[in-house]
Tab-separated table of C-alpha atoms in Angstrom:
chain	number	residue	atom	x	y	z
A	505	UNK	CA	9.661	-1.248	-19.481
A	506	UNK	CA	12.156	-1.688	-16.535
A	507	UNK	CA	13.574	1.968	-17.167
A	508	UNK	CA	10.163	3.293	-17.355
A	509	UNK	CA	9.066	1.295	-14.449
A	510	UNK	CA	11.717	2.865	-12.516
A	511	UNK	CA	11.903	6.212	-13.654
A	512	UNK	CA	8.659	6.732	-12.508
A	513	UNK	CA	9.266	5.535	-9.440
A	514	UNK	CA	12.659	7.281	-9.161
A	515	UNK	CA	14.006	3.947	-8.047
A	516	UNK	CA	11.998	2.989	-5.396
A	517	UNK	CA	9.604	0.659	-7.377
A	518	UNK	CA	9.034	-1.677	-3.444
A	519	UNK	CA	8.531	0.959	-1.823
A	520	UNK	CA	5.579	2.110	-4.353
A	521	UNK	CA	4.431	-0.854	-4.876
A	522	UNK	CA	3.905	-1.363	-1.253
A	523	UNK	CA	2.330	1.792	-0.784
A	524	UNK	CA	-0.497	0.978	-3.895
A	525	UNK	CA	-0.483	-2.592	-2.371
A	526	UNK	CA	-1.778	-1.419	1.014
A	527	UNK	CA	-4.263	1.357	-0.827
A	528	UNK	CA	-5.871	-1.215	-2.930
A	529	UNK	CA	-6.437	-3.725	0.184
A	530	UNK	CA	-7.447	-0.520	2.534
A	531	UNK	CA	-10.135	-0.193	-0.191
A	532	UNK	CA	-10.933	-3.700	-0.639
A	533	UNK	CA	-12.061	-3.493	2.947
A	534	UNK	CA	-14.048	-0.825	2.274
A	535	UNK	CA	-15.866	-2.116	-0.921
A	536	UNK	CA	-16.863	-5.726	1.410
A	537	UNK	CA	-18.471	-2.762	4.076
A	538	UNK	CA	-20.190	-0.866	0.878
A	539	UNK	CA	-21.478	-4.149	-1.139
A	540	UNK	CA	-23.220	-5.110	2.531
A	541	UNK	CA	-25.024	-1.834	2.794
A	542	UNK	CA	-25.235	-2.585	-0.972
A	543	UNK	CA	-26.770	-6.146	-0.566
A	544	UNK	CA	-28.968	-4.978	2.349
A	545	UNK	CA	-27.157	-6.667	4.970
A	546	UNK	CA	-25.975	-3.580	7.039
A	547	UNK	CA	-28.554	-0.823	6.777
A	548	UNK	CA	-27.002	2.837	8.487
A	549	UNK	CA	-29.009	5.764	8.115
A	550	UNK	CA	-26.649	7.770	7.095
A	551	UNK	CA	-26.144	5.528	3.491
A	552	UNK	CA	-29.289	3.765	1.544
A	553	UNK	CA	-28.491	0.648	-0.827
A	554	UNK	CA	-28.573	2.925	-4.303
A	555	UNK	CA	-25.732	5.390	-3.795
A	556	UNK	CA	-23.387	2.476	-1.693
A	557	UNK	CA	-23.774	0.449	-5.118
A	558	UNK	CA	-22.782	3.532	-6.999
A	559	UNK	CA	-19.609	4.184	-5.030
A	560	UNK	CA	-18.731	0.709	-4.567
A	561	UNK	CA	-18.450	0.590	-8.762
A	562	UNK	CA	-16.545	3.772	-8.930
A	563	UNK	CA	-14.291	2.310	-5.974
A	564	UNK	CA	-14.082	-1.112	-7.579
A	565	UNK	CA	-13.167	0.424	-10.668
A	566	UNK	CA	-10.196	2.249	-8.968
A	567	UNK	CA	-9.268	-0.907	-7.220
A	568	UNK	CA	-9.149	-2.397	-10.580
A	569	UNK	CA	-7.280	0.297	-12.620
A	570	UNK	CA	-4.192	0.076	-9.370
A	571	UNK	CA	-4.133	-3.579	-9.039
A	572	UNK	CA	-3.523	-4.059	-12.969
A	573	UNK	CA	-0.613	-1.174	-12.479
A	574	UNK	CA	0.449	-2.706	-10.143
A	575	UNK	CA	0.787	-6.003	-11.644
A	576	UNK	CA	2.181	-4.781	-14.357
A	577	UNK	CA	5.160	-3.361	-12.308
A	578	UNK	CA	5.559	-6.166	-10.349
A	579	UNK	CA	5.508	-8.965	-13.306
A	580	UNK	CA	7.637	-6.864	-15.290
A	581	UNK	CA	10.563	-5.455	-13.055
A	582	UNK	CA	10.393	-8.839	-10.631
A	583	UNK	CA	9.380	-11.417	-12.924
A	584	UNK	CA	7.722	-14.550	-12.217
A	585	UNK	CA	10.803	-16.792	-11.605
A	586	UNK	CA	11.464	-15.556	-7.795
A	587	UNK	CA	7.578	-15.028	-6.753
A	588	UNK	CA	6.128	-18.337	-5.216
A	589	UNK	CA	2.903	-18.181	-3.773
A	590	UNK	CA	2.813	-13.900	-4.189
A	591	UNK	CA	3.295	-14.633	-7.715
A	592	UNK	CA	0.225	-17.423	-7.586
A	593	UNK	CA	-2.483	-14.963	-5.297
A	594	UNK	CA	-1.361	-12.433	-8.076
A	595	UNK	CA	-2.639	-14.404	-10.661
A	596	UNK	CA	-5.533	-15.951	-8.904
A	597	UNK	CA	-6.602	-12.002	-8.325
A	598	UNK	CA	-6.438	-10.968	-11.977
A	599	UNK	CA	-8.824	-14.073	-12.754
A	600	UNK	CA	-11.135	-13.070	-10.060
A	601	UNK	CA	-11.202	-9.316	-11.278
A	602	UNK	CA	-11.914	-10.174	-14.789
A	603	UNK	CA	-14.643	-13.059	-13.199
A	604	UNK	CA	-16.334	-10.040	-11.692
A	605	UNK	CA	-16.197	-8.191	-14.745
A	606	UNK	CA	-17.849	-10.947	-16.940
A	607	UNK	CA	-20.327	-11.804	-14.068
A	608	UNK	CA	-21.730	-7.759	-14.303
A	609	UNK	CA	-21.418	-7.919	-17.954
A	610	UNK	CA	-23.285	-11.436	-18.808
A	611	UNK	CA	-25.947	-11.737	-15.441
A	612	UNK	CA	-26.202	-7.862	-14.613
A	613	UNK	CA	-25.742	-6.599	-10.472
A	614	UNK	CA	-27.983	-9.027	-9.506
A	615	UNK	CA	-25.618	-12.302	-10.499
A	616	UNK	CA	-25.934	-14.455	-7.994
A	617	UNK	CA	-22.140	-15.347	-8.207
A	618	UNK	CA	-21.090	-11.776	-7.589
A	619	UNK	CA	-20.634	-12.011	-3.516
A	620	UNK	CA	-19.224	-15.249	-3.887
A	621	UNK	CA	-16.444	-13.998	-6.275
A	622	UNK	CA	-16.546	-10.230	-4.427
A	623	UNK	CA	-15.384	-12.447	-1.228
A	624	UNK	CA	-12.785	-14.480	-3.434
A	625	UNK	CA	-11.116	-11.722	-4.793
A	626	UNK	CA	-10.756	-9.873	-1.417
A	627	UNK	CA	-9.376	-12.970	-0.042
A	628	UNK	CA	-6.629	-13.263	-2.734
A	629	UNK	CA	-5.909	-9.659	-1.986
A	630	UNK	CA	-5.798	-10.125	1.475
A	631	UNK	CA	-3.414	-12.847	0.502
A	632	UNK	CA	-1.230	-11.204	-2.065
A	633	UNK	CA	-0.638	-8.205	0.015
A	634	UNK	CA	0.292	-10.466	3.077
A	635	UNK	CA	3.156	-12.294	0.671
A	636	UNK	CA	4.784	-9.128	-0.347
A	637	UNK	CA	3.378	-5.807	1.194
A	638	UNK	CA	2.821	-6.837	4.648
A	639	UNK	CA	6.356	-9.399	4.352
A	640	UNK	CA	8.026	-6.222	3.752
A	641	UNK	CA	6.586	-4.038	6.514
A	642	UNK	CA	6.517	-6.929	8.860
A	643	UNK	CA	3.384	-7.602	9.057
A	644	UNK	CA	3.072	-10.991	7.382
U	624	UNK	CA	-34.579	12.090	11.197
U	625	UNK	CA	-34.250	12.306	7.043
U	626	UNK	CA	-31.543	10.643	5.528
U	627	UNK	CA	-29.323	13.034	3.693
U	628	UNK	CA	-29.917	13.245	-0.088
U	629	UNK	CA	-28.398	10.696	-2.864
U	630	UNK	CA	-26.041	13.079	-3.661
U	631	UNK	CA	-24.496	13.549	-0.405
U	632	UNK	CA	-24.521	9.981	0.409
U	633	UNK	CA	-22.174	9.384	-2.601
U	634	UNK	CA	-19.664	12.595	-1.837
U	635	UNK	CA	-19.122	11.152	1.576
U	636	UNK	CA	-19.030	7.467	0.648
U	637	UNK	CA	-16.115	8.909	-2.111
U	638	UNK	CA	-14.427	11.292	0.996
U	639	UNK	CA	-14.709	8.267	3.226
U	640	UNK	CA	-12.919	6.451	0.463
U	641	UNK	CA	-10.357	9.246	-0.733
U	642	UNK	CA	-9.603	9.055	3.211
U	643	UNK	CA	-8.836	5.607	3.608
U	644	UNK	CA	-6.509	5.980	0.486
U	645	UNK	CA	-4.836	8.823	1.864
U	646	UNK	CA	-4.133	7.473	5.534
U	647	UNK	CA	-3.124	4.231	3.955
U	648	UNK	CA	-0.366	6.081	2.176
U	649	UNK	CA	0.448	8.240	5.270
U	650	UNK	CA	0.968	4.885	7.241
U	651	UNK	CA	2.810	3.038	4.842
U	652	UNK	CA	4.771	6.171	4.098
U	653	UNK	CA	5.560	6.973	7.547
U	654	UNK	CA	6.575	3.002	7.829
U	655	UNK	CA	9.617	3.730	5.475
U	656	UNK	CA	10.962	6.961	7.010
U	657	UNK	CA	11.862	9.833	5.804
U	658	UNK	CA	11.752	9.720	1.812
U	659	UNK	CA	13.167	13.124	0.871
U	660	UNK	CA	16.454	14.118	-0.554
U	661	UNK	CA	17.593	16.476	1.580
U	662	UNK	CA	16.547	14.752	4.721
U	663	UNK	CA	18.224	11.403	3.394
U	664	UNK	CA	21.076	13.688	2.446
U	665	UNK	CA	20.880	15.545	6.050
U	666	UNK	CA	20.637	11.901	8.228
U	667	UNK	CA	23.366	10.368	6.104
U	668	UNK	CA	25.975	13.410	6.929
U	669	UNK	CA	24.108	12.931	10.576
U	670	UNK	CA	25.404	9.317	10.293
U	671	UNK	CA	29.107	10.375	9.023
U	672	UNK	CA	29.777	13.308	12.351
U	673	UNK	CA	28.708	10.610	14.834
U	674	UNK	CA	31.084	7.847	13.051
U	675	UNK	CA	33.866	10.363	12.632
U	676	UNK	CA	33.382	11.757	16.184
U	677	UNK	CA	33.593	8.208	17.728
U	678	UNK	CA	36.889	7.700	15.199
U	679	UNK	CA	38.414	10.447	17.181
U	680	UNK	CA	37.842	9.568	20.685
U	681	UNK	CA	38.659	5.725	20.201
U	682	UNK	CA	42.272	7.001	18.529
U	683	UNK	CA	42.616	9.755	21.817
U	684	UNK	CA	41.926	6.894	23.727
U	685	UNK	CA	44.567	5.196	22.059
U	686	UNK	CA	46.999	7.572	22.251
U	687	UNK	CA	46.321	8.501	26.022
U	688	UNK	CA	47.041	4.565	26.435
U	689	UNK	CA	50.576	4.559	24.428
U	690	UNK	CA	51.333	7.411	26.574
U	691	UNK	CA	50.772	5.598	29.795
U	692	UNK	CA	52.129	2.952	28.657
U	693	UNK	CA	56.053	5.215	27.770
U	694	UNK	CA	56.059	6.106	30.946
């Protein structure tokens, strides 16, 4: 898995990570400004409630799809062992995204939960880029 | 003024999103420096002139000193 891990990203698997990192929390901001057009809280012209919801699913599913690649590369070329509290807001994010899931699948898009977990899981994303990404460009 | 049609609204929410992704990447990207081959390659023999240049002078220097220093 290492070789593969690498090989794909010719041996610069930080500086790709990094790079998804900051894509998936650039659109986690986005998909908190498209669930409150979504929820009715922010009403532009320009963007009603239906099609927001539609895009923020086909964003969150993007989100979802890089974040689990990019776990993937991280647990298996880094390990657990040297992570501390990245290695903790990694794990806490992976519940959250498959909390999300379950909440759609068993109570539909009207849960109740889902903003509460939605604002959870952009948290821990906030927090697990700021513990790796953002250490690494100085930002954290 | 009519809103724009469903449609619409979801191509621009996706280019709005396909645009954050892409700046994102341009920032980060730009964060690291150049990335390429040849202009690693280019900056690293860059790098080597200077150091060998400044090799030079310091032992001209040096030798200018001994000289002084014969006579």
């Amino acid at each position: 898995m290492d070789d593969l891990i690498e090989s794909l990203t010719r041996g610069n698997v930080t500086e790709v990570k990094v790079v998804l990192a900051t894509v998936i929390l650039a659109l986690a901001i986005y998909q908190l400004a498209l669930a409150a057009i979504s929820y009715g809280k922010v009403r532009p012209r320009f963007l009603q409630s239906g099609p927001a919801t539609w895009v923020h699913r086909a964003s969150g599913d993007t989100v979802l799809v890089l974040a689990v690649l990019v776990a993937i590369a991280c647990v298996s070329f880094y390990g657990f062992e040297d992570g501390g509290a990245h290695a903790v807001f990694g794990c806490l994010v992976l519940a959250a995204l498959a909390a999300k899931v379950l909440a759609v699948r068993i109570g539909g898009s009207s849960s109740p939960l889902l903003p509460w977990i939605g604002i959870a899981l952009f948290a821990l994303f906030a927090a697990t880029w700021l513990t790796s990404a953002g250490d690494f460009l100085g930002v954290g | 003024m009519r809103p724009p049609s469903q449609g619409a609204q979801i191509l621009g929410s996706i280019l709005v999103a396909l645009a954050i992704a892409a700046i994102a990447i341009a920032v980060v990207t730009a964060h690291f420096g150049p990335t390429s081959h040849a202009e690693l390659e280019a900056r690293e023999e860059r790098v080597d002139r200077r150091l060998d240049a400044r090799e030079e002078r310091a032992e001209r220097r040096e030798e200018r000193r001994e000289d002084a220093a014969e006579r």
